[in-house]
C-alpha cells in the first residue's frame, strides 16, 4: 500500500510566534545583526541552559570555532574528538590550526569511549571535545575528571542535544564552554544559527570579540585582534526567541516520538537494536538511530532504499571522520564506530510526526526485514 505522503527524516516545528517576530524585524527594518531579538534570544538561551553567558552566532560550526578559540586552542595543539560525529566537530579544530585526534566510541551510547581517551593524550593535547551524539549526553563526569587531572579544556559539541540532561544538569553547562547549532534540522532552529555557552567571563568576552571582527568593546573601529564575522541576524534571532518560548514543547515532542518508536518497534528487537538511554541521562532524541543486528542479511543501504520506496526518508549514521580522505589517521583502530556506521540508520525524528506515521514506519520496517 502506498503511503499518501512522504515522511521526511527531519522537519522544523514553527508553532509559536516565529512569523510575528520576523514580521516585526521587517516592519522595523532591523534585519541585520543589531536589534532586540539578539539579546532576547541570548538571554532566553542562557536561562534555558543555566549559564551566565550565551552568545549567538551564524551557525553551529562557527560556534564550535569560537568556543575553541575562546579556550585558546591554536596551532600545534591537539584536541581529542570522537571519530563518530558530524564533520564540523573536527573541522572547527582544524580552523584553529590544531589537530583533531580521534577516539572510538562506546557501542551503547555511540559517544566517546572514555576508557580510550587517556591513551590518546600527548604533551600537545589541549582539549577534549565531547559530542552529545544524536542527543545522548557524553559521559561528562569521567571526561571532566580526565580533563582536570591533565589540565585540559573540556568543550561540548551540543549541536544535537538541546535540553538533554546529564545527572540532572543541562548540556551546555558541563564543560568550560559549549556550542549549539540551530540548523533547520536541529531540535531548536533558526534556519542557520549557533550559540556558544559558558560561565567563564573571560572566555565569554574573547568569544564576543572574535565573533565581531575582533572589535574592541571600548573603542569604535579599533581591532586589537583578528576576528571573524560570525554574527547572527536579528531575523534568525527572532525565530530563535519564538522557538525558546516553546522549548519544552519541542523537547516533549521528541520524547513522544521516541516512546512511539520504542513501543511499535519492540517486536523487532531481535533484528534491530533500539537506541540506548543511560539511566543517569535525559536523551534529547535529535535522531532515533537503530542498528541492524549482524544476523540481518539485508545490507544497510538496501534497507534504507526499500524504506524510501515506501515513502520513508532515512539517513545513514555519520561516516567516521578517520575514514574521510583529509582526516585519515594511520594510528588507531576504530572498530565500534566503523560497525555502527555500517549498520546504523537514523529514522525520521521530528515534532510533526504522528503515532500513525510511526506505526506505518514500523510496519514498513517489518516488511523490509521479512523480505
Ligand atoms: C549540526 C552539527 C554541527 C554544526 O552545526 P551547523 O549549524 O550545521 O554549522 C556541529 N556538530 C554536530 C555534532 C552537528 O550535528
mmCIF file of C-alpha atoms and ligand atoms in Angstrom:
data_model
loop_
_atom_site.group_PDB
_atom_site.id
_atom_site.type_symbol
_atom_site.label_atom_id
_atom_site.label_comp_id
_atom_site.label_asym_id
_atom_site.label_seq_id
_atom_site.Cartn_x
_atom_site.Cartn_y
_atom_site.Cartn_z
ATOM 1 C CA UNK A 1 0.000 0.000 0.000
ATOM 2 C CA UNK A 2 1.404 3.373 -0.977
ATOM 3 C CA UNK A 3 1.603 5.958 1.777
ATOM 4 C CA UNK A 4 -0.136 9.165 0.801
ATOM 5 C CA UNK A 5 2.692 11.411 1.905
ATOM 6 C CA UNK A 6 6.434 11.195 2.135
ATOM 7 C CA UNK A 7 7.786 11.099 5.659
ATOM 8 C CA UNK A 8 10.878 13.260 5.889
ATOM 9 C CA UNK A 9 13.745 12.442 8.216
ATOM 10 C CA UNK A 10 13.643 15.889 9.828
ATOM 11 C CA UNK A 11 11.340 18.919 9.864
ATOM 12 C CA UNK A 12 11.274 22.162 11.824
ATOM 13 C CA UNK A 13 8.413 22.914 14.203
ATOM 14 C CA UNK A 14 7.381 26.562 13.776
ATOM 15 C CA UNK A 15 4.333 26.620 16.008
ATOM 16 C CA UNK A 16 4.941 29.792 18.039
ATOM 17 C CA UNK A 17 5.464 33.470 17.324
ATOM 18 C CA UNK A 18 8.113 32.937 14.624
ATOM 19 C CA UNK A 19 6.152 34.728 11.876
ATOM 20 C CA UNK A 20 5.066 37.579 14.158
ATOM 21 C CA UNK A 21 8.628 38.264 15.326
ATOM 22 C CA UNK A 22 10.110 38.042 11.818
ATOM 23 C CA UNK A 23 7.401 40.424 10.645
ATOM 24 C CA UNK A 24 8.495 42.835 13.381
ATOM 25 C CA UNK A 25 12.075 42.735 12.025
ATOM 26 C CA UNK A 26 10.820 43.604 8.560
ATOM 27 C CA UNK A 27 8.477 46.335 9.729
ATOM 28 C CA UNK A 28 11.098 47.969 11.951
ATOM 29 C CA UNK A 29 13.845 47.372 9.326
ATOM 30 C CA UNK A 30 16.081 45.750 11.986
ATOM 31 C CA UNK A 31 17.189 42.845 9.826
ATOM 32 C CA UNK A 32 20.967 42.753 10.338
ATOM 33 C CA UNK A 33 22.871 41.743 13.450
ATOM 34 C CA UNK A 34 21.559 44.600 15.578
ATOM 35 C CA UNK A 35 18.130 44.521 17.118
ATOM 36 C CA UNK A 36 16.225 43.463 20.156
ATOM 37 C CA UNK A 37 15.864 39.790 19.300
ATOM 38 C CA UNK A 38 19.589 39.009 19.521
ATOM 39 C CA UNK A 39 19.912 39.810 23.205
ATOM 40 C CA UNK A 40 16.443 38.473 23.997
ATOM 41 C CA UNK A 41 17.314 35.150 22.352
ATOM 42 C CA UNK A 42 20.692 35.026 24.108
ATOM 43 C CA UNK A 43 19.097 35.706 27.482
ATOM 44 C CA UNK A 44 16.401 33.105 26.931
ATOM 45 C CA UNK A 45 19.005 30.535 25.923
ATOM 46 C CA UNK A 46 21.280 31.321 28.884
ATOM 47 C CA UNK A 47 18.305 30.805 31.214
ATOM 48 C CA UNK A 48 17.301 27.619 29.400
ATOM 49 C CA UNK A 49 20.772 26.103 29.960
ATOM 50 C CA UNK A 50 21.552 27.747 33.289
ATOM 51 C CA UNK A 51 24.758 29.507 32.198
ATOM 52 C CA UNK A 52 25.956 33.060 32.676
ATOM 53 C CA UNK A 53 26.725 33.737 29.013
ATOM 54 C CA UNK A 54 25.056 32.642 25.779
ATOM 55 C CA UNK A 55 26.424 34.196 22.591
ATOM 56 C CA UNK A 56 24.523 33.812 19.344
ATOM 57 C CA UNK A 57 26.365 33.359 16.065
ATOM 58 C CA UNK A 58 25.659 32.459 12.462
ATOM 59 C CA UNK A 59 25.868 28.666 12.664
ATOM 60 C CA UNK A 60 26.915 25.771 14.841
ATOM 61 C CA UNK A 61 30.255 25.311 13.119
ATOM 62 C CA UNK A 62 31.295 28.880 13.874
ATOM 63 C CA UNK A 63 30.007 28.400 17.444
ATOM 64 C CA UNK A 64 32.430 25.480 17.777
ATOM 65 C CA UNK A 65 35.226 27.502 16.192
ATOM 66 C CA UNK A 66 34.577 30.395 18.599
ATOM 67 C CA UNK A 67 34.388 28.022 21.586
ATOM 68 C CA UNK A 68 37.780 26.531 20.723
ATOM 69 C CA UNK A 69 39.371 29.926 20.023
ATOM 70 C CA UNK A 70 37.877 31.222 23.252
ATOM 71 C CA UNK A 71 39.575 28.358 25.080
ATOM 72 C CA UNK A 72 42.851 29.406 23.452
ATOM 73 C CA UNK A 73 43.233 26.436 21.087
ATOM 74 C CA UNK A 74 45.767 27.227 18.373
ATOM 75 C CA UNK A 75 48.432 25.880 16.015
ATOM 76 C CA UNK A 76 50.316 22.855 17.295
ATOM 77 C CA UNK A 77 47.617 21.876 19.777
ATOM 78 C CA UNK A 78 45.792 18.577 19.735
ATOM 79 C CA UNK A 79 42.133 18.126 20.567
ATOM 80 C CA UNK A 80 40.500 14.782 21.356
ATOM 81 C CA UNK A 81 37.446 14.315 19.106
ATOM 82 C CA UNK A 82 35.228 11.253 18.712
ATOM 83 C CA UNK A 83 35.592 9.762 15.242
ATOM 84 C CA UNK A 84 31.845 9.170 15.086
ATOM 85 C CA UNK A 85 30.458 12.681 14.745
ATOM 86 C CA UNK A 86 29.475 15.252 12.168
ATOM 87 C CA UNK A 87 32.429 16.608 10.218
ATOM 88 C CA UNK A 88 32.076 20.115 11.690
ATOM 89 C CA UNK A 89 33.337 18.901 15.095
ATOM 90 C CA UNK A 90 36.769 18.191 13.643
ATOM 91 C CA UNK A 91 36.761 20.986 11.063
ATOM 92 C CA UNK A 92 36.454 23.565 13.831
ATOM 93 C CA UNK A 93 39.624 22.152 15.384
ATOM 94 C CA UNK A 94 41.422 22.440 12.046
ATOM 95 C CA UNK A 95 40.218 26.034 11.581
ATOM 96 C CA UNK A 96 42.217 26.859 14.739
ATOM 97 C CA UNK A 97 45.323 25.319 13.196
ATOM 98 C CA UNK A 98 45.096 22.483 15.715
ATOM 99 C CA UNK A 99 44.890 18.738 15.070
ATOM 100 C CA UNK A 100 41.896 16.543 15.882
ATOM 101 C CA UNK A 101 42.942 13.247 17.451
ATOM 102 C CA UNK A 102 40.206 10.673 17.009
ATOM 103 C CA UNK A 103 38.894 8.227 19.559
ATOM 104 C CA UNK A 104 36.500 5.325 19.044
ATOM 105 C CA UNK A 105 33.038 5.330 20.584
ATOM 106 C CA UNK A 106 31.069 3.325 23.103
ATOM 107 C CA UNK A 107 28.762 0.759 21.473
ATOM 108 C CA UNK A 108 25.759 1.692 23.648
ATOM 109 C CA UNK A 109 25.761 5.490 23.695
ATOM 110 C CA UNK A 110 27.803 5.967 20.467
ATOM 111 C CA UNK A 111 29.720 8.687 22.351
ATOM 112 C CA UNK A 112 33.450 8.971 23.128
ATOM 113 C CA UNK A 113 34.660 5.776 24.803
ATOM 114 C CA UNK A 114 36.139 7.345 27.915
ATOM 115 C CA UNK A 115 38.408 4.341 28.549
ATOM 116 C CA UNK A 116 40.251 5.027 25.280
ATOM 117 C CA UNK A 117 40.854 8.741 25.782
ATOM 118 C CA UNK A 118 43.834 8.514 28.160
ATOM 119 C CA UNK A 119 45.825 6.521 25.561
ATOM 120 C CA UNK A 120 45.460 9.301 23.017
ATOM 121 C CA UNK A 121 46.680 12.152 25.243
ATOM 122 C CA UNK A 122 50.094 13.644 24.450
ATOM 123 C CA UNK A 123 52.038 16.651 25.686
ATOM 124 C CA UNK A 124 50.280 18.628 22.923
ATOM 125 C CA UNK A 125 46.737 17.763 23.959
ATOM 126 C CA UNK A 126 44.895 20.942 24.989
ATOM 127 C CA UNK A 127 41.255 19.970 24.984
ATOM 128 C CA UNK A 128 38.695 17.197 24.841
ATOM 129 C CA UNK A 129 35.645 17.734 22.674
ATOM 130 C CA UNK A 130 32.652 15.805 23.986
ATOM 131 C CA UNK A 131 29.935 15.426 21.359
ATOM 132 C CA UNK A 132 26.455 14.534 22.621
ATOM 133 C CA UNK A 133 25.803 12.421 19.568
ATOM 134 C CA UNK A 134 22.227 12.204 18.310
ATOM 135 C CA UNK A 135 21.195 13.811 21.614
ATOM 136 C CA UNK A 136 22.662 11.332 24.110
ATOM 137 C CA UNK A 137 24.913 13.179 26.613
ATOM 138 C CA UNK A 138 28.535 12.068 26.657
ATOM 139 C CA UNK A 139 29.988 10.583 29.865
ATOM 140 C CA UNK A 140 30.835 14.000 31.307
ATOM 141 C CA UNK A 141 31.919 13.129 34.868
ATOM 142 C CA UNK A 142 34.696 10.835 33.653
ATOM 143 C CA UNK A 143 35.707 13.302 30.943
ATOM 144 C CA UNK A 144 35.753 16.175 33.454
ATOM 145 C CA UNK A 145 37.967 14.168 35.792
ATOM 146 C CA UNK A 146 40.365 13.377 32.933
ATOM 147 C CA UNK A 147 40.404 16.991 31.780
ATOM 148 C CA UNK A 148 41.026 18.235 35.317
ATOM 149 C CA UNK A 149 43.844 15.818 36.040
ATOM 150 C CA UNK A 150 45.620 16.676 32.756
ATOM 151 C CA UNK A 151 44.875 20.405 32.748
ATOM 152 C CA UNK A 152 42.741 20.237 29.596
ATOM 153 C CA UNK A 153 39.778 22.254 28.400
ATOM 154 C CA UNK A 154 36.521 20.382 28.108
ATOM 155 C CA UNK A 155 34.432 21.579 25.162
ATOM 156 C CA UNK A 156 30.915 20.318 24.489
ATOM 157 C CA UNK A 157 29.557 19.956 20.989
ATOM 158 C CA UNK A 158 25.911 20.146 21.989
ATOM 159 C CA UNK A 159 24.652 20.786 18.435
ATOM 160 C CA UNK A 160 22.308 17.789 18.619
ATOM 161 C CA UNK A 161 21.342 17.883 22.275
ATOM 162 C CA UNK A 162 19.280 20.958 23.239
ATOM 163 C CA UNK A 163 17.546 20.143 26.501
ATOM 164 C CA UNK A 164 19.476 16.939 27.234
ATOM 165 C CA UNK A 165 20.420 16.350 30.874
ATOM 166 C CA UNK A 166 23.391 14.615 32.437
ATOM 167 C CA UNK A 167 22.826 13.690 36.095
ATOM 168 C CA UNK A 168 20.156 16.367 36.155
ATOM 169 C CA UNK A 169 22.415 19.078 34.733
ATOM 170 C CA UNK A 170 21.821 20.631 31.313
ATOM 171 C CA UNK A 171 24.232 20.049 28.463
ATOM 172 C CA UNK A 172 25.950 23.311 27.654
ATOM 173 C CA UNK A 173 26.951 23.717 31.317
ATOM 174 C CA UNK A 174 29.053 20.581 31.737
ATOM 175 C CA UNK A 175 32.433 21.722 30.414
ATOM 176 C CA UNK A 176 34.319 25.008 30.124
ATOM 177 C CA UNK A 177 32.447 26.027 27.009
ATOM 178 C CA UNK A 178 29.819 24.565 24.678
ATOM 179 C CA UNK A 179 28.500 25.055 21.156
ATOM 180 C CA UNK A 180 24.942 24.575 19.885
ATOM 181 C CA UNK A 181 23.546 24.554 16.352
ATOM 182 C CA UNK A 182 20.188 25.889 15.191
ATOM 183 C CA UNK A 183 20.326 24.487 11.669
ATOM 184 C CA UNK A 184 16.921 23.686 10.175
ATOM 185 C CA UNK A 185 17.014 20.030 11.207
ATOM 186 C CA UNK A 186 18.113 20.579 14.810
ATOM 187 C CA UNK A 187 15.867 20.339 17.895
ATOM 188 C CA UNK A 188 15.518 24.127 18.101
ATOM 189 C CA UNK A 189 16.154 26.069 14.916
ATOM 190 C CA UNK A 190 16.741 29.498 13.454
ATOM 191 C CA UNK A 191 17.268 28.189 9.902
ATOM 192 C CA UNK A 192 21.007 28.643 10.251
ATOM 193 C CA UNK A 193 22.414 29.667 13.596
ATOM 194 C CA UNK A 194 24.580 28.782 16.554
ATOM 195 C CA UNK A 195 25.209 29.594 20.201
ATOM 196 C CA UNK A 196 28.253 29.486 22.465
ATOM 197 C CA UNK A 197 27.572 28.976 26.176
ATOM 198 C CA UNK A 198 29.951 29.384 29.088
ATOM 199 C CA UNK A 199 30.005 30.697 32.630
ATOM 200 C CA UNK A 200 33.608 31.918 32.332
ATOM 201 C CA UNK A 201 33.559 35.737 31.948
ATOM 202 C CA UNK A 202 36.966 35.968 30.257
ATOM 203 C CA UNK A 203 36.198 33.232 27.784
ATOM 204 C CA UNK A 204 32.876 34.958 27.062
ATOM 205 C CA UNK A 205 34.485 38.313 26.323
ATOM 206 C CA UNK A 206 37.010 36.680 23.969
ATOM 207 C CA UNK A 207 34.184 34.931 22.131
ATOM 208 C CA UNK A 208 32.235 38.197 21.774
ATOM 209 C CA UNK A 209 35.254 39.986 20.323
ATOM 210 C CA UNK A 210 36.120 37.151 17.943
ATOM 211 C CA UNK A 211 32.518 36.942 16.726
ATOM 212 C CA UNK A 212 32.501 40.620 15.714
ATOM 213 C CA UNK A 213 35.768 41.024 13.735
ATOM 214 C CA UNK A 214 37.829 41.430 16.921
ATOM 215 C CA UNK A 215 36.275 44.809 17.650
ATOM 216 C CA UNK A 216 37.358 46.435 20.902
ATOM 217 C CA UNK A 217 34.209 46.803 23.033
ATOM 218 C CA UNK A 218 35.532 50.095 24.445
ATOM 219 C CA UNK A 219 36.800 51.758 21.265
ATOM 220 C CA UNK A 220 34.877 52.109 17.993
ATOM 221 C CA UNK A 221 36.511 50.794 14.806
ATOM 222 C CA UNK A 222 39.545 49.561 16.731
ATOM 223 C CA UNK A 223 40.508 45.918 16.210
ATOM 224 C CA UNK A 224 43.197 44.757 18.638
ATOM 225 C CA UNK A 225 42.888 41.126 17.468
ATOM 226 C CA UNK A 226 41.933 39.412 14.235
ATOM 227 C CA UNK A 227 38.347 38.227 14.482
ATOM 228 C CA UNK A 228 35.594 36.904 12.271
ATOM 229 C CA UNK A 229 32.169 37.956 11.132
ATOM 230 C CA UNK A 230 30.182 35.191 12.788
ATOM 231 C CA UNK A 231 27.251 37.337 13.902
ATOM 232 C CA UNK A 232 23.639 36.142 13.905
ATOM 233 C CA UNK A 233 20.979 38.262 12.229
ATOM 234 C CA UNK A 234 18.078 39.753 14.151
ATOM 235 C CA UNK A 235 15.789 37.817 11.782
ATOM 236 C CA UNK A 236 17.310 34.484 12.824
ATOM 237 C CA UNK A 237 17.220 35.513 16.478
ATOM 238 C CA UNK A 238 13.535 36.427 16.098
ATOM 239 C CA UNK A 239 12.854 32.839 15.050
ATOM 240 C CA UNK A 240 15.115 31.636 17.870
ATOM 241 C CA UNK A 241 13.248 33.581 20.546
ATOM 242 C CA UNK A 242 9.942 32.157 19.343
ATOM 243 C CA UNK A 243 11.482 28.672 19.492
ATOM 244 C CA UNK A 244 12.691 29.258 23.059
ATOM 245 C CA UNK A 245 9.189 30.254 24.156
ATOM 246 C CA UNK A 246 8.049 26.768 23.129
ATOM 247 C CA UNK A 247 11.249 24.913 24.007
ATOM 248 C CA UNK A 248 9.520 22.458 26.332
ATOM 249 C CA UNK A 249 7.046 21.517 23.565
ATOM 250 C CA UNK A 250 9.938 20.799 21.200
ATOM 251 C CA UNK A 251 11.650 18.640 23.778
ATOM 252 C CA UNK A 252 8.485 16.765 24.785
ATOM 253 C CA UNK A 253 7.542 16.078 21.174
ATOM 254 C CA UNK A 254 10.779 14.181 20.615
ATOM 255 C CA UNK A 255 10.224 12.058 23.686
ATOM 256 C CA UNK A 256 6.765 11.233 22.446
ATOM 257 C CA UNK A 257 8.211 10.125 19.106
ATOM 258 C CA UNK A 258 10.805 8.061 20.945
ATOM 259 C CA UNK A 259 8.111 6.353 23.044
ATOM 260 C CA UNK A 260 6.085 5.530 19.931
ATOM 261 C CA UNK A 261 9.119 4.007 18.229
ATOM 262 C CA UNK A 262 10.048 2.024 21.333
ATOM 263 C CA UNK A 263 6.517 0.670 21.546
ATOM 264 C CA UNK A 264 5.955 -0.137 17.889
ATOM 265 C CA UNK A 265 9.441 -1.488 17.173
ATOM 266 C CA UNK A 266 9.582 -3.609 20.328
ATOM 267 C CA UNK A 267 8.640 -6.760 18.405
ATOM 268 C CA UNK A 268 11.636 -6.295 16.073
ATOM 269 C CA UNK A 269 14.287 -6.154 18.778
ATOM 270 C CA UNK A 270 15.815 -9.399 17.547
ATOM 271 C CA UNK A 271 16.710 -7.707 14.254
ATOM 272 C CA UNK A 272 17.291 -4.073 15.126
ATOM 273 C CA UNK A 273 18.909 -2.539 18.159
ATOM 274 C CA UNK A 274 16.910 0.394 19.512
ATOM 275 C CA UNK A 275 18.585 3.489 20.988
ATOM 276 C CA UNK A 276 20.010 3.215 24.444
ATOM 277 C CA UNK A 277 19.423 5.838 27.132
ATOM 278 C CA UNK A 278 21.731 5.555 30.123
ATOM 279 C CA UNK A 279 19.800 5.715 33.397
ATOM 280 C CA UNK A 280 21.564 8.884 34.586
ATOM 281 C CA UNK A 281 20.784 10.980 31.488
ATOM 282 C CA UNK A 282 17.884 12.506 29.615
ATOM 283 C CA UNK A 283 18.450 11.854 25.927
ATOM 284 C CA UNK A 284 17.336 14.710 23.646
ATOM 285 C CA UNK A 285 16.495 12.358 20.746
ATOM 286 C CA UNK A 286 17.633 14.627 17.983
ATOM 287 C CA UNK A 287 17.646 11.448 15.956
ATOM 288 C CA UNK A 288 16.245 7.981 16.688
ATOM 289 C CA UNK A 289 19.010 5.691 15.445
ATOM 290 C CA UNK A 290 18.544 1.944 15.035
ATOM 291 C CA UNK A 291 21.305 -0.551 14.274
ATOM 292 C CA UNK A 292 20.740 -3.635 12.121
ATOM 293 C CA UNK A 293 21.907 -6.697 14.018
ATOM 294 C CA UNK A 294 24.691 -8.770 12.454
ATOM 295 C CA UNK A 295 22.460 -11.701 11.524
ATOM 296 C CA UNK A 296 20.182 -9.468 9.416
ATOM 297 C CA UNK A 297 21.209 -10.245 5.841
ATOM 298 C CA UNK A 298 19.797 -7.044 4.339
ATOM 299 C CA UNK A 299 22.624 -4.535 3.825
ATOM 300 C CA UNK A 300 22.015 -1.195 5.486
ATOM 301 C CA UNK A 301 21.865 0.778 2.241
ATOM 302 C CA UNK A 302 19.349 -1.659 0.759
ATOM 303 C CA UNK A 303 17.280 -1.351 3.944
ATOM 304 C CA UNK A 304 17.217 2.434 3.517
ATOM 305 C CA UNK A 305 16.467 2.143 -0.194
ATOM 306 C CA UNK A 306 13.486 -0.125 0.455
ATOM 307 C CA UNK A 307 12.099 2.200 3.119
ATOM 308 C CA UNK A 308 12.496 5.032 0.659
ATOM 309 C CA UNK A 309 10.246 3.153 -1.765
ATOM 310 C CA UNK A 310 7.601 3.177 0.978
ATOM 311 C CA UNK A 311 7.958 6.966 1.140
ATOM 312 C CA UNK A 312 10.120 6.953 4.267
ATOM 313 C CA UNK A 313 13.241 9.072 4.223
ATOM 314 C CA UNK A 314 16.090 7.885 6.452
ATOM 315 C CA UNK A 315 19.728 8.807 6.847
ATOM 316 C CA UNK A 316 22.844 6.711 7.379
ATOM 317 C CA UNK A 317 24.863 7.180 10.546
ATOM 318 C CA UNK A 318 27.780 9.606 10.015
ATOM 319 C CA UNK A 319 30.888 8.328 8.261
ATOM 320 C CA UNK A 320 33.556 8.074 10.979
ATOM 321 C CA UNK A 321 35.862 11.017 10.401
ATOM 322 C CA UNK A 322 39.037 8.904 10.215
ATOM 323 C CA UNK A 323 37.598 7.383 7.011
ATOM 324 C CA UNK A 324 37.431 10.770 5.248
ATOM 325 C CA UNK A 325 40.394 11.409 2.920
ATOM 326 C CA UNK A 326 41.582 14.568 4.688
ATOM 327 C CA UNK A 327 41.289 13.069 8.184
ATOM 328 C CA UNK A 328 42.856 9.645 7.578
ATOM 329 C CA UNK A 329 44.766 8.676 10.716
ATOM 330 C CA UNK A 330 47.280 5.875 10.374
ATOM 331 C CA UNK A 331 47.440 5.225 14.100
ATOM 332 C CA UNK A 332 44.491 3.779 15.880
ATOM 333 C CA UNK A 333 41.658 1.443 15.013
ATOM 334 C CA UNK A 334 38.024 2.354 15.410
ATOM 335 C CA UNK A 335 36.073 -0.901 15.169
ATOM 336 C CA UNK A 336 32.990 0.226 17.104
ATOM 337 C CA UNK A 337 32.444 3.411 15.087
ATOM 338 C CA UNK A 338 33.019 1.511 11.831
ATOM 339 C CA UNK A 339 30.490 -1.127 12.776
ATOM 340 C CA UNK A 340 27.838 1.406 13.789
ATOM 341 C CA UNK A 341 28.489 3.419 10.646
ATOM 342 C CA UNK A 342 27.886 0.324 8.501
ATOM 343 C CA UNK A 343 24.717 -0.815 10.236
ATOM 344 C CA UNK A 344 23.139 2.342 11.720
ATOM 345 C CA UNK A 345 20.132 4.218 10.341
ATOM 346 C CA UNK A 346 18.546 7.463 11.531
ATOM 347 C CA UNK A 347 14.780 7.061 11.350
ATOM 348 C CA UNK A 348 12.515 10.099 10.844
ATOM 349 C CA UNK A 349 12.603 12.055 14.103
ATOM 350 C CA UNK A 350 10.791 15.347 14.406
ATOM 351 C CA UNK A 351 7.914 17.048 16.161
ATOM 352 C CA UNK A 352 5.466 16.832 13.235
ATOM 353 C CA UNK A 353 5.373 13.022 13.259
ATOM 354 C CA UNK A 354 2.187 11.368 14.458
ATOM 355 C CA UNK A 355 1.802 7.988 16.105
ATOM 356 C CA UNK A 356 0.136 6.863 12.858
ATOM 357 C CA UNK A 357 3.322 7.754 10.976
ATOM 358 C CA UNK A 358 5.407 5.761 13.434
ATOM 359 C CA UNK A 359 3.062 2.751 13.175
ATOM 360 C CA UNK A 360 3.395 2.949 9.388
ATOM 361 C CA UNK A 361 7.196 3.210 9.612
ATOM 362 C CA UNK A 362 7.330 0.216 11.973
ATOM 363 C CA UNK A 363 5.114 -1.823 9.608
ATOM 364 C CA UNK A 364 7.355 -0.981 6.665
ATOM 365 C CA UNK A 365 10.473 -1.901 8.627
ATOM 366 C CA UNK A 366 8.876 -5.263 9.460
ATOM 367 C CA UNK A 367 8.104 -5.853 5.773
ATOM 368 C CA UNK A 368 11.614 -4.906 4.683
ATOM 369 C CA UNK A 369 13.208 -7.193 7.267
ATOM 370 C CA UNK A 370 10.963 -10.100 6.219
ATOM 371 C CA UNK A 371 11.688 -9.690 2.518
HETATM 372 C C1 LIG B 1 24.862 20.259 13.089
HETATM 373 C C2 LIG B 1 26.132 19.949 13.800
HETATM 374 C C3 LIG B 1 27.206 20.850 13.829
HETATM 375 C C4 LIG B 1 27.298 22.089 13.005
HETATM 376 O O1 LIG B 1 26.247 22.915 13.034
HETATM 377 P P1 LIG B 1 25.891 23.856 11.767
HETATM 378 O O2 LIG B 1 24.890 24.768 12.342
HETATM 379 O O3 LIG B 1 25.354 22.956 10.705
HETATM 380 O O4 LIG B 1 27.136 24.547 11.355
HETATM 381 C C5 LIG B 1 28.303 20.514 14.604
HETATM 382 N N1 LIG B 1 28.368 19.365 15.283
HETATM 383 C C6 LIG B 1 27.375 18.467 15.250
HETATM 384 C C7 LIG B 1 27.521 17.212 16.035
HETATM 385 C C8 LIG B 1 26.233 18.715 14.490
HETATM 386 O O5 LIG B 1 25.256 17.806 14.427
#
